[in-house]
Amino acid sequence: GENVEQHPSTLSVQEGDSAVIKCTYSDSASNYFPWYKQELGKGPQLIIDIRSNVGEKKDQRIAVTLNKTAKHFSLHITETQPEDSAVYFCAPWGYQKVTFGTGTKLQVIP
Amino acid sequence: GAGVSQTPSNKVTEKGKYVELRCDPISGHTALYWYRQSLGQGPEFLIYFQGTGAADDSGLPNDRFFAVRPEGSVSTLKIQRTERGDSAVYLCASSLTAQNEQFFGPGTRLTVL
């Protein structure tokens, strides 16, 4: 199966600073790369995704960058706000299967 | 519009009992997924359906776990002879097709005493 690693496992930033979370995967056939946000007591929610034919995608304060050669993709959050505090998961799709990362707990300090 | 719903929201059972967990996906979504999430962990893939058929069931931990989706809509996850280690939140998600945004339900918290 696919090996997926996320770093860091926890991240604390001051409000207004940027946060970057990296996801490394092993399956070279992976071609769809989403990031999910999970708040306490709720199911994960997609915040941004990218496909393998694109290197970067941005949606307001959130961006994702993909390096297929090195097999990693990263979530970038700029101008962080307290409501960004949550657990974030990468979930790359390999052949016919999705594997979630172990999660990054982001704390934004007001 | 209606999202993914799961019932029950909480289920407490005794070791050795049989349980069924239900998932109602978003109407028109052909792909449906089941995950298991333990505290502090990421969702662990169990099975995914494309229509009525299981496209990948490699995540089911053993033969006590079984899932069906007979009409390509509602799905039921069935667990026989429950064990304390089965205690977790069971998440269901659906997407229009595979490799697209998954919409998650709120989960069913299963506790096996």
Coordinates of C-alpha atoms in Angstrom, one line a residue:
Chain A
G1 CA 0.0 0.0 0.0
E2 CA 0.9 3.6 -0.2
N3 CA 3.1 5.1 2.5
V4 CA 2.0 8.7 3.4
E5 CA 3.9 10.8 5.9
Q6 CA 3.0 14.3 7.1
H7 CA 5.2 16.8 8.8
P8 CA 5.1 18.4 11.3
S9 CA 2.6 16.6 13.5
T10 CA 1.9 19.7 15.5
L11 CA 2.4 23.4 14.5
S12 CA 1.8 26.5 16.5
V13 CA 1.9 29.9 14.8
Q14 CA 1.0 33.5 15.8
E15 CA -2.1 34.9 14.2
G16 CA -1.1 36.5 10.9
D17 CA 1.9 34.3 10.3
S18 CA 2.1 31.6 7.6
A19 CA 1.9 27.8 8.1
V20 CA 3.3 25.1 5.9
I21 CA 2.5 21.4 6.1
K22 CA 4.3 18.8 4.0
C23 CA 3.0 15.5 2.8
T24 CA 5.3 12.8 1.3
Y25 CA 3.9 9.8 -0.5
S26 CA 5.4 6.7 -2.1
D27 CA 3.1 5.7 -5.0
S28 CA 4.4 7.2 -8.2
A29 CA 1.0 6.5 -9.8
S30 CA -0.7 9.0 -7.5
N31 CA -2.5 11.6 -9.4
Y32 CA -4.9 13.4 -7.1
F33 CA -3.8 15.3 -4.0
P34 CA -6.3 16.8 -1.6
W35 CA -6.0 18.4 1.8
Y36 CA -8.7 18.1 4.4
K37 CA -9.4 20.1 7.6
Q38 CA -11.0 18.4 10.5
E39 CA -12.5 20.2 13.5
L40 CA -13.3 18.6 16.7
G41 CA -16.3 16.2 16.5
K42 CA -16.7 16.7 12.8
G43 CA -15.8 14.8 9.7
P44 CA -13.0 16.1 7.5
Q45 CA -13.8 18.8 5.0
L46 CA -11.9 19.4 1.7
I47 CA -10.1 22.8 1.7
I48 CA -8.0 22.5 -1.5
D49 CA -6.9 19.9 -4.0
I50 CA -4.6 19.6 -7.0
R51 CA -4.2 17.1 -9.8
S52 CA -0.9 15.9 -11.2
N53 CA -0.9 18.0 -14.3
V54 CA -0.6 21.2 -12.2
G55 CA 2.2 22.4 -10.0
E56 CA 0.5 24.9 -7.8
K57 CA -3.1 26.0 -7.0
K58 CA -4.2 28.9 -4.9
D59 CA -7.5 29.8 -3.3
Q60 CA -7.4 33.1 -1.3
R61 CA -5.2 32.4 1.8
I62 CA -4.7 28.7 1.0
A63 CA -2.4 27.2 -1.6
V64 CA -1.1 23.7 -2.5
T65 CA 2.2 23.0 -4.3
L66 CA 3.1 19.7 -5.9
N67 CA 6.5 18.2 -6.6
K68 CA 5.7 14.9 -8.5
T69 CA 9.4 14.1 -9.0
A70 CA 10.2 14.2 -5.3
K71 CA 6.7 12.8 -4.4
H72 CA 5.6 15.4 -2.0
F73 CA 3.0 18.2 -1.9
S74 CA 2.5 21.0 0.6
L75 CA -0.3 23.0 2.1
H76 CA 0.4 26.7 2.6
I77 CA -1.8 28.9 4.7
T78 CA -1.1 32.7 4.8
E79 CA -2.3 35.3 7.2
T80 CA -3.5 32.6 9.7
Q81 CA -6.6 33.2 11.8
P82 CA -7.7 31.5 15.0
E83 CA -10.4 29.7 13.0
D84 CA -7.7 28.0 11.1
S85 CA -6.9 26.0 14.2
A86 CA -7.8 22.4 13.4
V87 CA -6.2 19.1 12.3
Y88 CA -5.2 18.9 8.7
F89 CA -4.8 15.7 6.6
C90 CA -3.3 15.0 3.2
A91 CA -5.0 12.2 1.3
P92 CA -3.2 11.3 -1.9
W93 CA -4.9 8.9 -4.3
G94 CA -2.9 6.0 -5.6
Y95 CA -4.2 3.4 -8.0
Q96 CA -7.9 2.9 -7.0
K97 CA -7.2 3.9 -3.4
V98 CA -6.9 6.9 -1.0
T99 CA -4.6 6.9 2.0
F100 CA -4.9 9.6 4.6
G101 CA -1.8 11.0 6.4
T102 CA -1.4 11.0 10.1
G103 CA -2.5 14.6 10.5
T104 CA -1.1 17.9 11.6
K105 CA -2.6 19.8 14.5
L106 CA -2.4 23.5 13.8
Q107 CA -2.8 26.0 16.6
V108 CA -3.1 29.6 15.7
I109 CA -2.3 31.8 18.7
P110 CA -4.3 35.1 18.9
Chain B
G1 CA -28.9 20.7 0.4
A2 CA -28.6 17.5 2.3
G3 CA -25.2 16.3 3.1
V4 CA -24.0 12.8 4.0
S5 CA -25.8 11.4 7.0
Q6 CA -24.9 8.6 9.3
T7 CA -27.0 6.7 11.8
P8 CA -26.8 6.1 14.7
S9 CA -24.5 8.9 15.9
N10 CA -23.5 6.8 18.8
K11 CA -23.6 3.1 19.4
V12 CA -22.7 1.2 22.6
T13 CA -22.6 -2.5 22.4
E14 CA -21.1 -5.5 24.3
K15 CA -18.2 -7.6 23.1
G16 CA -19.4 -10.3 20.8
K17 CA -22.5 -8.6 19.6
Y18 CA -23.4 -7.7 16.0
V19 CA -23.7 -4.1 14.8
E20 CA -24.9 -2.3 11.7
L21 CA -23.9 1.3 10.8
R22 CA -25.8 3.1 8.1
C23 CA -24.6 5.8 5.6
D24 CA -26.9 7.9 3.4
P25 CA -24.7 9.6 0.8
I26 CA -25.4 12.7 -1.2
S27 CA -27.9 12.0 -3.9
G28 CA -26.2 11.3 -7.3
H29 CA -22.8 10.4 -5.8
T30 CA -21.6 7.2 -7.3
A31 CA -18.6 6.7 -5.0
L32 CA -19.0 5.9 -1.3
Y33 CA -16.2 5.3 1.2
W34 CA -16.0 3.9 4.8
Y35 CA -13.2 4.9 7.1
R36 CA -12.4 4.1 10.7
Q37 CA -10.8 6.8 12.9
S38 CA -9.2 6.3 16.3
L39 CA -8.4 9.2 18.6
G40 CA -5.4 11.2 17.4
Q41 CA -5.2 9.3 14.1
G42 CA -6.1 9.9 10.5
P43 CA -9.0 8.2 8.9
E44 CA -8.1 4.6 8.1
F45 CA -9.5 3.5 4.7
L46 CA -11.8 0.4 5.0
I47 CA -13.7 0.0 1.7
Y48 CA -15.0 2.0 -1.2
F49 CA -17.9 1.4 -3.6
Q50 CA -18.3 2.6 -7.1
G51 CA -22.0 2.1 -7.7
T52 CA -23.2 -1.1 -6.1
G53 CA -19.8 -2.9 -6.3
A54 CA -16.9 -2.7 -3.9
A55 CA -14.1 -1.3 -6.0
D56 CA -11.6 -1.8 -3.2
D57 CA -12.2 -3.6 0.1
S58 CA -8.5 -4.1 1.0
G59 CA -8.8 -2.0 4.1
L60 CA -11.3 -4.2 5.9
P61 CA -9.3 -5.6 8.8
N62 CA -10.7 -9.1 8.8
D63 CA -13.8 -11.2 7.9
R64 CA -15.9 -9.8 10.8
F65 CA -16.3 -6.6 8.7
F66 CA -18.6 -6.5 5.7
A67 CA -20.2 -3.7 3.8
V68 CA -23.0 -3.5 1.3
R69 CA -24.5 -1.0 -1.1
P70 CA -27.3 -3.0 -2.8
E71 CA -28.9 -0.2 -4.8
G72 CA -25.9 2.1 -5.3
S73 CA -27.1 4.6 -2.7
V74 CA -27.4 3.8 1.0
S75 CA -24.6 1.7 2.5
T76 CA -24.4 -0.5 5.6
L77 CA -21.2 -1.4 7.4
K78 CA -21.7 -4.7 9.3
I79 CA -19.5 -5.8 12.1
Q80 CA -19.9 -9.3 13.6
R81 CA -18.6 -10.6 17.0
T82 CA -17.5 -7.1 18.0
E83 CA -14.3 -6.7 19.9
R84 CA -13.1 -3.9 22.2
G85 CA -10.5 -3.0 19.6
D86 CA -13.3 -2.1 17.2
S87 CA -14.2 1.0 19.2
A88 CA -13.6 4.0 17.1
V89 CA -15.5 6.6 15.0
Y90 CA -16.6 5.2 11.7
L91 CA -16.8 7.8 9.0
C92 CA -18.6 7.6 5.7
A93 CA -18.0 9.8 2.7
S94 CA -19.3 10.1 -0.8
S95 CA -18.1 11.8 -4.0
L96 CA -19.5 12.4 -7.4
T97 CA -17.0 9.9 -8.8
A98 CA -13.7 8.5 -7.5
Q99 CA -10.7 10.9 -7.2
N100 CA -12.9 13.8 -6.5
E101 CA -13.8 15.8 -3.4
Q102 CA -15.2 13.6 -0.7
F103 CA -18.0 14.8 1.5
F104 CA -17.9 13.3 4.9
G105 CA -20.7 12.5 7.3
P106 CA -20.5 13.3 11.0
G107 CA -19.5 9.7 11.9
T108 CA -20.8 7.0 14.2
R109 CA -19.0 6.6 17.5
L110 CA -18.9 2.9 18.2
T111 CA -18.0 1.8 21.8
V112 CA -17.6 -1.9 22.5
L113 CA -17.7 -2.7 26.2

